[in-house]
Amino acid sequence: MISSALLEYKFNKYIYQGYGATETCGGVSMCPADIENPPKSVGKIVASKKIKIVDPVTLKSVKTGEPGELLVFSDYMVTGYLKKPEETAESFIELEGEKWYRTADIMSMDEEGNLYFIDRTVDTIKHKGYRVSSSEIEAVLQEHPAIMGSCVVGVEDPRV
């Protein structure tokens, strides 16, 4: 792998790490890869985007540092899925006169504006009113020496 210092010196190119989604037409957050950033941070929000971190159920903003679903707004992003009105209604919502994209990703942001990826809600299982991350359960299962691999899925309980 070529170091970022070599790329900068030889080609005047820089390496960034970050977070983005196709629906947001590019990066949502970025940080230079060769600068010391807080561990597990995916960077700070780029100037062309606005974000909200909200409770996934109530869509109310959470406090700084608390986890919540990441919503993204930009003048430069898609506003729906072609011929998929149900998916569009689930993923794009109007708040305060603006259309926001629901990423289904759980994030938090610190007081300095660094964004942290925590989990995805798409692999979340609802159990008795609680959201349980199947990937977290899989990670715990795979720590056991007798388990080579695991896959956790939700199964509907016909009694409920």
mmCIF file with all atom_site columns, C-alpha atoms in Angstrom, residues 50 59 76 88 142:
data_model
loop_
_atom_site.group_PDB
_atom_site.id
_atom_site.type_symbol
_atom_site.label_atom_id
_atom_site.label_alt_id
_atom_site.label_comp_id
_atom_site.label_asym_id
_atom_site.label_entity_id
_atom_site.label_seq_id
_atom_site.pdbx_PDB_ins_code
_atom_site.Cartn_x
_atom_site.Cartn_y
_atom_site.Cartn_z
_atom_site.occupancy
_atom_site.B_iso_or_equiv
_atom_site.pdbx_formal_charge
_atom_site.auth_seq_id
_atom_site.auth_comp_id
_atom_site.auth_asym_id
_atom_site.auth_atom_id
_atom_site.pdbx_PDB_model_num
ATOM 1 C CA . LYS A 1 50  ? -26.520 18.806  7.123  1.00 0.00 ? 50  LYS A CA 1
ATOM 2 C CA . LEU A 1 59  ? -37.408 11.243  15.170 1.00 0.00 ? 59  LEU A CA 1
ATOM 3 C CA . TYR A 1 76  ? -27.303 17.692  -3.874 1.00 0.00 ? 76  TYR A CA 1
ATOM 4 C CA . THR A 1 88  ? -39.132 6.217   -0.793 1.00 0.00 ? 88  THR A CA 1
ATOM 5 C CA . GLN A 1 142 ? -18.009 -16.107 17.374 1.00 0.00 ? 142 GLN A CA 1
#
